[in-house]
Tab-separated table of C-alpha atoms in Angstrom:
chain	number	residue	atom	x	y	z
A	1	MET	CA	-24.291	-23.876	24.802
A	2	ALA	CA	-22.112	-23.118	21.808
A	3	GLN	CA	-18.905	-21.539	22.259
A	4	GLN	CA	-17.735	-18.290	20.598
A	5	THR	CA	-18.856	-18.556	16.686
A	6	GLN	CA	-17.156	-17.644	13.790
A	7	ASN	CA	-17.188	-14.279	11.964
A	8	PHE	CA	-19.821	-13.634	9.338
A	9	PRO	CA	-19.542	-11.160	6.410
A	10	LEU	CA	-21.248	-7.891	7.598
A	11	GLN	CA	-23.637	-5.790	5.321
A	12	SER	CA	-22.021	-3.536	2.815
A	13	THR	CA	-21.145	-0.148	3.983
A	14	GLU	CA	-23.830	1.291	1.690
A	15	VAL	CA	-26.658	-1.190	3.288
A	16	ILE	CA	-25.470	-0.047	6.699
A	17	ASN	CA	-25.561	3.862	5.752
A	18	GLU	CA	-28.902	3.181	4.406
A	19	LEU	CA	-30.323	1.561	7.415
A	20	SER	CA	-28.602	3.952	9.791
A	21	LYS	CA	-30.144	7.067	7.979
A	22	VAL	CA	-33.718	5.638	8.149
A	23	ILE	CA	-33.088	5.422	11.948
A	24	ASP	CA	-31.335	8.809	11.966
A	25	ASP	CA	-34.181	10.299	10.052
A	26	ALA	CA	-36.923	9.132	12.520
A	27	SER	CA	-35.022	10.337	15.587
A	28	ASP	CA	-37.449	13.242	16.361
A	29	GLU	CA	-40.282	11.451	16.544
A	30	LEU	CA	-38.692	8.486	18.159
A	31	ARG	CA	-37.521	10.949	20.745
A	32	LYS	CA	-41.248	12.095	21.480
A	33	LEU	CA	-42.445	8.499	21.895
A	34	ASN	CA	-39.667	7.786	23.974
A	35	LEU	CA	-40.249	10.956	26.640
A	36	GLU	CA	-44.002	10.124	26.367
A	37	ILE	CA	-43.468	6.887	27.824
A	38	PHE	CA	-41.027	8.103	30.385
A	39	ASN	CA	-43.060	11.244	31.414
A	40	ASN	CA	-46.106	8.649	31.924
A	41	PRO	CA	-44.703	5.526	33.862
A	42	GLU	CA	-47.336	3.058	34.254
A	43	ILE	CA	-46.788	-0.353	36.336
A	44	ALA	CA	-47.076	-3.850	35.378
A	45	PHE	CA	-50.215	-4.887	33.866
A	46	GLN	CA	-51.426	-1.060	33.746
A	47	GLU	CA	-49.457	-0.094	30.705
A	48	VAL	CA	-52.665	1.697	28.907
A	49	LYS	CA	-51.173	4.647	27.677
A	50	ALA	CA	-47.977	2.958	26.433
A	51	SER	CA	-49.203	0.121	24.636
A	52	LYS	CA	-51.952	2.649	22.872
A	53	LEU	CA	-49.026	5.155	22.103
A	54	LEU	CA	-46.728	2.630	20.215
A	55	SER	CA	-49.889	0.326	18.797
A	56	ASP	CA	-51.455	3.421	16.827
A	57	TRP	CA	-48.130	4.707	16.042
A	58	LEU	CA	-47.201	1.454	14.106
A	59	GLU	CA	-50.878	1.079	12.815
A	60	ASN	CA	-50.455	4.849	11.006
A	61	ARG	CA	-47.621	3.475	9.266
A	62	GLY	CA	-49.675	0.537	7.804
A	63	TRP	CA	-48.609	-2.299	10.094
A	64	THR	CA	-50.899	-4.629	11.366
A	65	VAL	CA	-51.548	-4.400	15.050
A	66	GLN	CA	-53.327	-6.739	17.334
A	67	ARG	CA	-54.123	-5.457	20.786
A	68	GLY	CA	-54.824	-7.670	24.011
A	69	VAL	CA	-52.798	-10.462	22.635
A	70	TYR	CA	-51.483	-13.833	24.665
A	71	GLY	CA	-53.401	-13.294	27.676
A	72	ILE	CA	-52.413	-9.742	28.743
A	73	GLU	CA	-54.863	-6.473	28.106
A	74	THR	CA	-51.694	-4.469	27.387
A	75	ALA	CA	-49.883	-6.464	25.083
A	76	PHE	CA	-49.531	-6.156	21.213
A	77	GLU	CA	-48.487	-7.755	18.463
A	78	ALA	CA	-47.633	-5.400	15.005
A	79	ARG	CA	-46.399	-7.184	11.909
A	80	TYR	CA	-45.446	-5.762	8.609
A	81	SER	CA	-44.673	-7.417	5.101
A	82	VAL	CA	-44.394	-6.530	1.735
A	83	LYS	CA	-43.389	-10.218	0.518
A	84	GLU	CA	-44.322	-13.388	1.094
A	85	GLY	CA	-42.071	-16.422	2.328
A	86	GLY	CA	-38.857	-15.767	4.159
A	87	ARG	CA	-38.026	-15.732	7.542
A	88	THR	CA	-40.087	-13.959	10.629
A	89	VAL	CA	-37.907	-11.914	12.918
A	90	CYS	CA	-39.314	-9.912	16.010
A	91	PHE	CA	-38.199	-7.369	18.354
A	92	ASN	CA	-39.510	-7.037	21.781
A	93	ALA	CA	-40.553	-3.337	23.402
A	94	GLU	CA	-40.586	-3.327	27.084
A	95	TYR	CA	-42.348	-0.116	28.477
A	96	ASP	CA	-43.407	-0.709	32.450
A	97	ALA	CA	-41.912	0.965	35.124
A	98	LEU	CA	-41.311	0.571	38.403
A	99	PRO	CA	-43.382	1.394	41.471
A	100	ASN	CA	-42.497	4.764	43.034
A	101	VAL	CA	-39.400	5.343	40.677
A	102	GLY	CA	-40.933	5.436	37.486
A	103	HIS	CA	-38.623	4.425	34.385
A	104	ALA	CA	-35.235	3.600	36.644
A	105	CYS	CA	-34.926	0.558	34.901
A	106	GLY	CA	-35.068	2.552	31.342
A	107	HIS	CA	-37.478	0.451	29.605
A	108	ASN	CA	-38.808	3.925	27.835
A	109	LEU	CA	-35.415	3.296	25.717
A	110	ILE	CA	-36.102	-0.617	25.616
A	111	ALA	CA	-38.968	0.536	23.426
A	112	THR	CA	-37.556	3.208	21.411
A	113	SER	CA	-34.499	1.134	20.556
A	114	ALA	CA	-37.014	-1.686	19.498
A	115	VAL	CA	-39.125	0.552	17.340
A	116	ALA	CA	-36.198	2.077	15.500
A	117	SER	CA	-35.146	-1.464	14.611
A	118	ALA	CA	-38.592	-2.030	13.364
A	119	VAL	CA	-38.536	1.029	11.328
A	120	ALA	CA	-35.279	0.265	9.675
A	121	ILE	CA	-36.495	-3.258	8.825
A	122	GLU	CA	-39.750	-2.156	7.490
A	123	HIS	CA	-37.540	0.149	5.345
A	124	MET	CA	-35.551	-2.538	3.871
A	125	LEU	CA	-38.366	-4.925	3.274
A	126	LYS	CA	-40.667	-2.462	1.087
A	127	THR	CA	-37.519	-0.792	-0.421
A	128	HIS	CA	-35.600	-3.765	-1.444
A	129	ASN	CA	-38.773	-6.129	-1.618
A	130	ILE	CA	-37.437	-8.767	0.653
A	131	PRO	CA	-39.500	-11.495	1.383
A	132	GLY	CA	-40.151	-11.671	4.977
A	133	THR	CA	-41.911	-10.632	7.898
A	134	VAL	CA	-40.813	-8.343	10.868
A	135	VAL	CA	-42.825	-8.325	14.427
A	136	LEU	CA	-43.049	-5.867	17.009
A	137	MET	CA	-44.023	-7.357	20.359
A	138	GLY	CA	-45.268	-5.188	23.103
A	139	THR	CA	-44.152	-7.065	26.087
A	140	PRO	CA	-45.774	-5.741	29.387
A	141	ALA	CA	-45.034	-6.160	33.284
A	142	GLU	CA	-41.059	-7.076	33.080
A	143	GLU	CA	-40.672	-5.741	36.397
A	144	SER	CA	-41.576	-8.517	38.922
A	145	GLU	CA	-44.438	-10.266	37.107
A	146	GLY	CA	-42.553	-12.191	34.097
A	147	GLY	CA	-45.066	-10.731	31.307
A	148	LYS	CA	-42.890	-12.497	28.831
A	149	TRP	CA	-43.296	-15.810	30.651
A	150	LEU	CA	-47.214	-15.493	30.496
A	151	MET	CA	-47.147	-14.374	26.944
A	152	ALA	CA	-45.142	-17.261	26.028
A	153	LYS	CA	-47.469	-19.846	27.892
A	154	ASN	CA	-49.970	-18.658	25.695
A	155	GLY	CA	-48.173	-19.084	22.261
A	156	ALA	CA	-46.084	-15.787	21.951
A	157	TRP	CA	-42.945	-16.228	19.880
A	158	LYS	CA	-43.904	-19.741	18.533
A	159	GLY	CA	-42.807	-19.797	14.840
A	160	PHE	CA	-40.299	-17.062	14.982
A	161	ASP	CA	-36.754	-17.166	13.412
A	162	SER	CA	-35.038	-14.927	15.943
A	163	CYS	CA	-36.004	-12.351	18.423
A	164	VAL	CA	-33.736	-9.572	19.896
A	165	MET	CA	-34.254	-6.915	21.949
A	166	THR	CA	-31.694	-4.329	24.046
A	167	HIS	CA	-31.530	-2.984	27.553
A	168	GLY	CA	-29.537	0.195	28.569
A	169	MET	CA	-26.596	-0.171	31.002
A	170	PRO	CA	-24.119	1.959	32.844
A	171	ASP	CA	-21.442	0.764	30.722
A	172	PHE	CA	-21.017	-1.889	27.731
A	173	SER	CA	-18.413	-4.454	28.729
A	174	THR	CA	-20.080	-7.341	27.315
A	175	PRO	CA	-22.437	-7.336	24.396
A	176	VAL	CA	-25.438	-9.141	25.730
A	177	CYS	CA	-27.279	-9.545	29.203
A	178	CYS	CA	-26.723	-12.974	30.700
A	179	THR	CA	-29.209	-13.422	33.450
A	180	LYS	CA	-30.253	-15.716	35.830
A	181	ALA	CA	-33.585	-17.817	36.325
A	182	SER	CA	-35.367	-16.334	38.962
A	183	TRP	CA	-39.127	-17.705	40.623
A	184	LYS	CA	-41.618	-14.779	42.223
A	185	MET	CA	-43.413	-15.572	44.997
A	186	ARG	CA	-46.048	-13.872	47.093
A	187	ALA	CA	-46.540	-15.117	50.836
A	188	LYS	CA	-49.698	-14.738	52.878
A	189	PHE	CA	-49.743	-15.656	56.187
A	190	HIS	CA	-53.058	-16.248	58.019
A	191	GLY	CA	-53.322	-15.782	62.059
A	192	LYS	CA	-56.197	-14.632	64.580
A	193	SER	CA	-56.724	-11.324	65.692
A	194	ALA	CA	-56.618	-10.549	69.472
A	195	HIS	CA	-55.960	-7.670	71.827
A	196	ALA	CA	-52.675	-7.188	72.244
A	197	ALA	CA	-52.377	-6.109	76.071
A	198	ALA	CA	-55.131	-7.894	77.393
A	199	GLY	CA	-55.218	-11.273	75.486
A	200	PRO	CA	-52.276	-12.126	73.324
A	201	TRP	CA	-52.891	-15.823	74.303
A	202	THR	CA	-55.923	-16.112	72.040
A	203	GLY	CA	-54.342	-14.578	69.109
A	204	ARG	CA	-51.916	-15.704	66.638
A	205	ASN	CA	-49.690	-13.383	65.380
A	206	ALA	CA	-49.157	-13.198	61.339
A	207	CYS	CA	-46.815	-10.519	61.962
A	208	ASP	CA	-44.282	-12.708	63.712
A	209	ALA	CA	-44.762	-15.366	61.539
A	210	ILE	CA	-43.194	-13.071	58.191
A	211	VAL	CA	-41.004	-11.843	60.340
A	212	GLN	CA	-39.797	-15.470	61.149
A	213	ALA	CA	-39.748	-16.233	57.672
A	214	TYR	CA	-37.689	-13.123	57.036
A	215	ASN	CA	-35.263	-13.750	59.516
A	216	GLY	CA	-35.119	-17.581	58.290
A	217	ILE	CA	-34.171	-16.731	54.836
A	218	ALA	CA	-31.628	-14.369	56.262
A	219	LEU	CA	-30.035	-17.596	57.782
A	220	LEU	CA	-30.666	-19.750	54.788
A	221	ARG	CA	-28.866	-17.161	52.766
A	222	GLN	CA	-25.194	-18.560	54.348
A	223	HIS	CA	-25.886	-22.262	53.085
A	224	ILE	CA	-26.810	-21.446	49.605
A	225	GLN	CA	-24.324	-21.267	46.623
A	226	LYS	CA	-22.521	-17.965	45.505
A	227	SER	CA	-24.354	-17.913	42.480
A	228	GLU	CA	-27.811	-17.983	44.158
A	229	SER	CA	-29.572	-15.437	45.967
A	230	ILE	CA	-32.820	-14.735	47.499
A	231	GLN	CA	-34.588	-11.194	48.167
A	232	GLY	CA	-37.856	-10.279	49.710
A	233	CYS	CA	-39.836	-7.397	51.225
A	234	ILE	CA	-42.797	-7.444	53.518
A	235	LEU	CA	-45.450	-5.063	52.298
A	236	GLU	CA	-47.968	-5.687	55.106
A	237	ALA	CA	-47.802	-6.892	58.736
A	238	GLY	CA	-50.540	-5.158	60.908
A	239	LYS	CA	-52.335	-2.071	61.481
A	240	ALA	CA	-52.019	-1.204	65.100
A	241	ALA	CA	-49.726	-2.072	67.808
A	242	ASN	CA	-52.496	-2.894	70.295
A	243	LEU	CA	-53.969	-5.418	67.874
A	244	ILE	CA	-52.599	-8.964	67.044
A	245	PRO	CA	-52.209	-8.848	63.157
A	246	ASP	CA	-54.350	-11.836	61.681
A	247	TYR	CA	-52.867	-11.115	58.506
A	248	ALA	CA	-49.262	-10.321	56.671
A	249	GLU	CA	-48.041	-10.546	53.045
A	250	GLY	CA	-44.543	-10.338	51.470
A	251	VAL	CA	-43.053	-10.791	47.919
A	252	PHE	CA	-40.047	-12.925	47.662
A	253	SER	CA	-37.728	-13.718	44.719
A	254	VAL	CA	-35.394	-16.640	44.324
A	255	ARG	CA	-32.116	-16.806	41.967
A	256	ALA	CA	-29.964	-19.205	40.852
A	257	GLU	CA	-28.403	-19.809	37.301
A	258	THR	CA	-30.544	-22.566	35.803
A	259	VAL	CA	-34.513	-23.192	36.572
A	260	LYS	CA	-33.377	-26.409	37.552
A	261	GLU	CA	-31.096	-24.904	40.213
A	262	ALA	CA	-33.846	-22.087	41.049
A	263	GLU	CA	-36.514	-25.180	41.535
A	264	ALA	CA	-34.318	-26.852	43.942
A	265	LEU	CA	-34.027	-23.345	45.766
A	266	ARG	CA	-37.657	-22.811	45.654
A	267	GLY	CA	-38.091	-25.919	47.799
A	268	ARG	CA	-35.502	-24.794	50.543
A	269	VAL	CA	-37.473	-21.492	50.609
A	270	GLU	CA	-40.956	-22.992	50.963
A	271	GLY	CA	-39.853	-25.302	54.129
A	272	VAL	CA	-38.566	-21.821	55.757
A	273	PHE	CA	-42.273	-20.376	55.090
A	274	ARG	CA	-43.752	-23.556	56.172
A	275	GLY	CA	-41.727	-23.675	59.361
A	276	ALA	CA	-42.619	-19.952	60.315
A	277	ALA	CA	-46.267	-20.474	59.898
A	278	GLU	CA	-45.945	-23.641	61.842
A	279	ALA	CA	-43.757	-21.892	64.925
A	280	THR	CA	-46.533	-18.966	65.290
A	281	GLY	CA	-49.485	-20.797	65.002
A	282	CYS	CA	-50.617	-19.282	61.573
A	283	LYS	CA	-51.262	-20.946	57.949
A	284	VAL	CA	-49.657	-19.777	55.062
A	285	GLU	CA	-50.007	-19.560	51.280
A	286	MET	CA	-47.284	-19.202	48.870
A	287	GLU	CA	-48.301	-18.073	45.242
A	288	TRP	CA	-45.227	-18.707	42.817
A	289	PHE	CA	-46.697	-16.302	40.449
A	290	ALA	CA	-43.720	-15.969	37.575
A	291	LEU	CA	-40.917	-17.733	36.259
A	292	TYR	CA	-37.836	-15.595	34.900
A	293	GLU	CA	-36.035	-18.508	32.799
A	294	ASP	CA	-32.215	-17.943	32.616
A	295	VAL	CA	-31.550	-16.449	29.202
A	296	VAL	CA	-30.217	-18.866	26.613
A	297	THR	CA	-27.655	-16.409	24.823
A	298	ASN	CA	-27.421	-17.159	20.920
A	299	ASP	CA	-23.658	-16.384	20.161
A	300	THR	CA	-23.994	-16.172	16.647
A	301	LEU	CA	-26.215	-13.323	16.983
A	302	ALA	CA	-24.250	-11.644	20.064
A	303	GLU	CA	-21.011	-12.012	18.152
A	304	GLN	CA	-22.505	-10.183	14.983
A	305	TYR	CA	-23.979	-7.377	17.141
A	306	ARG	CA	-20.653	-6.737	18.860
A	307	GLN	CA	-19.061	-6.734	15.506
A	308	TYR	CA	-21.318	-4.056	13.961
A	309	MET	CA	-21.187	-1.830	17.109
A	310	ILE	CA	-17.086	-1.984	16.780
A	311	GLN	CA	-16.628	-1.982	12.864
A	312	HIS	CA	-19.553	0.241	12.005
A	313	LEU	CA	-21.140	1.699	14.755
A	314	GLY	CA	-18.290	3.650	16.447
A	315	LEU	CA	-17.454	1.431	19.432
A	316	GLN	CA	-13.831	0.566	20.304
A	317	PRO	CA	-12.922	-2.787	20.643
A	318	GLU	CA	-11.723	-2.863	24.463
A	319	GLN	CA	-15.523	-1.037	25.067
A	320	MET	CA	-17.424	-4.400	24.225
A	321	VAL	CA	-15.191	-7.696	25.191
A	322	PRO	CA	-16.062	-10.997	23.211
A	323	LEU	CA	-19.121	-12.933	25.105
A	324	LYS	CA	-16.543	-15.914	25.871
A	325	GLU	CA	-14.500	-13.154	27.845
A	326	ALA	CA	-17.479	-11.420	29.118
A	327	ARG	CA	-18.743	-14.866	30.657
A	328	ALA	CA	-15.333	-15.469	32.743
A	329	LEU	CA	-15.590	-11.926	34.028
A	330	HIS	CA	-19.111	-10.875	34.608
A	331	ASP	CA	-21.748	-12.547	36.875
A	332	MET	CA	-25.212	-10.597	36.044
A	333	GLY	CA	-27.002	-11.237	39.164
A	334	GLY	CA	-30.434	-9.807	37.639
A	335	SER	CA	-33.041	-11.791	35.935
A	336	SER	CA	-35.254	-10.963	32.850
A	337	ASP	CA	-38.071	-12.605	31.317
A	338	PHE	CA	-36.644	-12.513	28.253
A	339	GLY	CA	-35.287	-15.928	29.023
A	340	SER	CA	-38.759	-17.428	28.139
A	341	CYS	CA	-38.242	-15.633	24.409
A	342	SER	CA	-34.674	-17.537	24.058
A	343	TYR	CA	-36.143	-21.190	24.879
A	344	ILE	CA	-38.614	-20.420	22.079
A	345	CYS	CA	-36.144	-19.317	19.309
A	346	PRO	CA	-32.856	-17.860	18.873
A	347	GLY	CA	-32.155	-14.485	20.464
A	348	ILE	CA	-30.097	-12.013	22.115
A	349	GLN	CA	-30.669	-9.495	24.939
A	350	ALA	CA	-28.229	-6.533	23.877
A	351	ILE	CA	-26.655	-4.032	26.095
A	352	PHE	CA	-25.965	-0.513	25.367
A	353	ASP	CA	-24.366	2.270	27.534
A	354	ILE	CA	-26.352	5.156	28.667
A	355	LYS	CA	-23.605	6.712	30.704
A	356	ALA	CA	-25.600	6.370	33.974
A	357	PRO	CA	-23.958	6.921	37.571
A	358	ASP	CA	-25.659	3.660	38.895
A	359	LEU	CA	-27.382	0.436	38.176
A	360	PRO	CA	-30.515	0.274	37.142
A	361	HIS	CA	-33.209	0.762	39.586
A	362	SER	CA	-31.898	3.947	41.044
A	363	ILE	CA	-32.673	7.292	40.537
A	364	GLY	CA	-29.600	7.945	38.781
A	365	PHE	CA	-30.300	5.599	36.376
A	366	ARG	CA	-33.625	6.957	36.028
A	367	GLU	CA	-32.835	10.455	35.400
A	368	SER	CA	-29.981	9.441	32.576
A	369	ALA	CA	-32.599	7.243	30.789
A	370	LYS	CA	-34.632	10.491	30.012
A	371	GLY	CA	-31.256	12.152	28.580
A	372	ASP	CA	-30.025	12.729	25.015
A	373	VAL	CA	-27.368	10.671	25.627
A	374	ALA	CA	-29.636	7.735	26.703
A	375	HIS	CA	-31.837	8.351	23.244
A	376	THR	CA	-28.758	8.529	20.969
A	377	GLU	CA	-27.179	5.254	22.665
A	378	ALA	CA	-30.566	3.595	22.376
A	379	LEU	CA	-30.949	4.367	18.557
A	380	ARG	CA	-27.068	3.241	17.761
A	381	ALA	CA	-28.391	-0.210	19.850
A	382	GLY	CA	-31.117	-0.406	17.421
A	383	LYS	CA	-28.977	0.142	14.104
A	384	ALA	CA	-27.099	-3.103	15.136
A	385	ASN	CA	-30.043	-5.060	16.147
A	386	ALA	CA	-31.602	-4.076	13.093
A	387	LEU	CA	-28.469	-4.947	11.151
A	388	ILE	CA	-28.068	-8.555	12.607
A	389	THR	CA	-31.972	-8.865	11.865
A	390	LEU	CA	-31.309	-8.082	8.217
A	391	ASP	CA	-28.610	-10.792	8.313
A	392	VAL	CA	-31.192	-13.420	9.597
A	393	LEU	CA	-33.579	-12.530	6.806
A	394	THR	CA	-30.851	-12.363	3.738
A	395	ASN	CA	-27.952	-14.662	4.829
A	396	ASP	CA	-28.993	-18.145	4.615
A	397	GLU	CA	-25.639	-19.272	5.880
A	398	PHE	CA	-26.060	-16.794	8.789
A	399	ALA	CA	-29.683	-18.005	9.856
A	400	GLN	CA	-28.478	-21.616	9.619
A	401	LYS	CA	-25.570	-21.287	11.878
A	402	MET	CA	-27.712	-19.099	14.512
A	403	LYS	CA	-30.673	-22.216	14.071
A	404	ASP	CA	-27.867	-24.996	14.430
A	405	GLU	CA	-26.715	-23.295	17.851
A	406	PHE	CA	-29.940	-22.708	19.316
A	407	ARG	CA	-30.978	-26.599	18.599
A	408	ALA	CA	-27.762	-27.555	20.296
A	409	ALA	CA	-28.545	-25.373	23.260
A	410	MET	CA	-31.947	-26.582	23.386
A	411	LYS	CA	-30.747	-30.475	23.277
A	412	GLU	CA	-28.366	-29.650	26.150
A	413	ALA	CA	-31.245	-28.339	28.190
A	414	GLY	CA	-33.195	-31.072	27.698
A	415	ARG	CA	-35.885	-29.043	25.422
A	416	LEU	CA	-35.212	-31.608	22.402
A	417	SER	CA	-35.560	-35.268	22.526
A	418	GLU	CA	-33.639	-35.639	19.297
């Protein structure tokens, strides 16, 4: 991947103030959308209310909205343009929640920030008669199901010049998420039921099989790279103590720095599960249902985002270190299905600070995600993302540098033949 890029001229103070005012003026309405999504959490593939809320809102503003796109009923694609030609830019909105803990990852804020950026670019296209198209992509099922991976397989983001989104975190420290590749797997063990006391020898214990697999994974962890990890949980392993369970099920996640490394680790994990089935006389089905590709961060976009945040949007330089330095200091242990987008067109998943007491997927983070501070910070990130996207639309040199870097990264990754 390309190293730290040169700085490009930023938009004029007048343009920055105009764009920022558009978002500030929409703050109350955006806050209502934010809280409506937060107060009605919907898990993966069930985001009916959130998808309709955002689609209706954009449609009422004059956007062209297609619903149920790219193979997912709760996905949507909204487009806006006033002049033919130009480049096509995209903002991703997430809006799915986690089971039992609601918006503990702050996807309500991701949606808010994306809509804020979209509204700002809508205004700039209309007011200044700028050629180009802005797209707001509604992306369901980020949590555990890889919604963007599924959408990408069905043609989403093809032909776009850039795609950006943002994610709330407990602090800034780095301008973007540099996340790992991850395979998601559902394991189903099939045994044979029997009376656990009177005739256990006639049964085949599926609970034993999945526990054996779980313990095998624990032993495997000693012999994998420090950058790799395996997580899992048992969802079902029997119903009664006096009945040999004939069925057990669990979900597991395999993470590594790159897709290639995740594939290699996946093979070792499969061996553990096959061994557990063999040892207990059971059969196992392994369904690898979602791939989270590693995020290919476009440094040109990332550094421009950082410069806007520091020079015009109120951050101090020490609050958001350069990307090259951040890579050396931080190991982002999580994964994001935004990786699939980043292999299709240049993009970043930027970060903003919601002042949360804990990491995402915690109760503390959820409580911060509904607050006024988090909303304000989501809008600030929305301004920065809108500004770098305006650069893509209007600055040919900047756009070309971004594309050249992307092509070099894809060639290095083996995605381009030339």
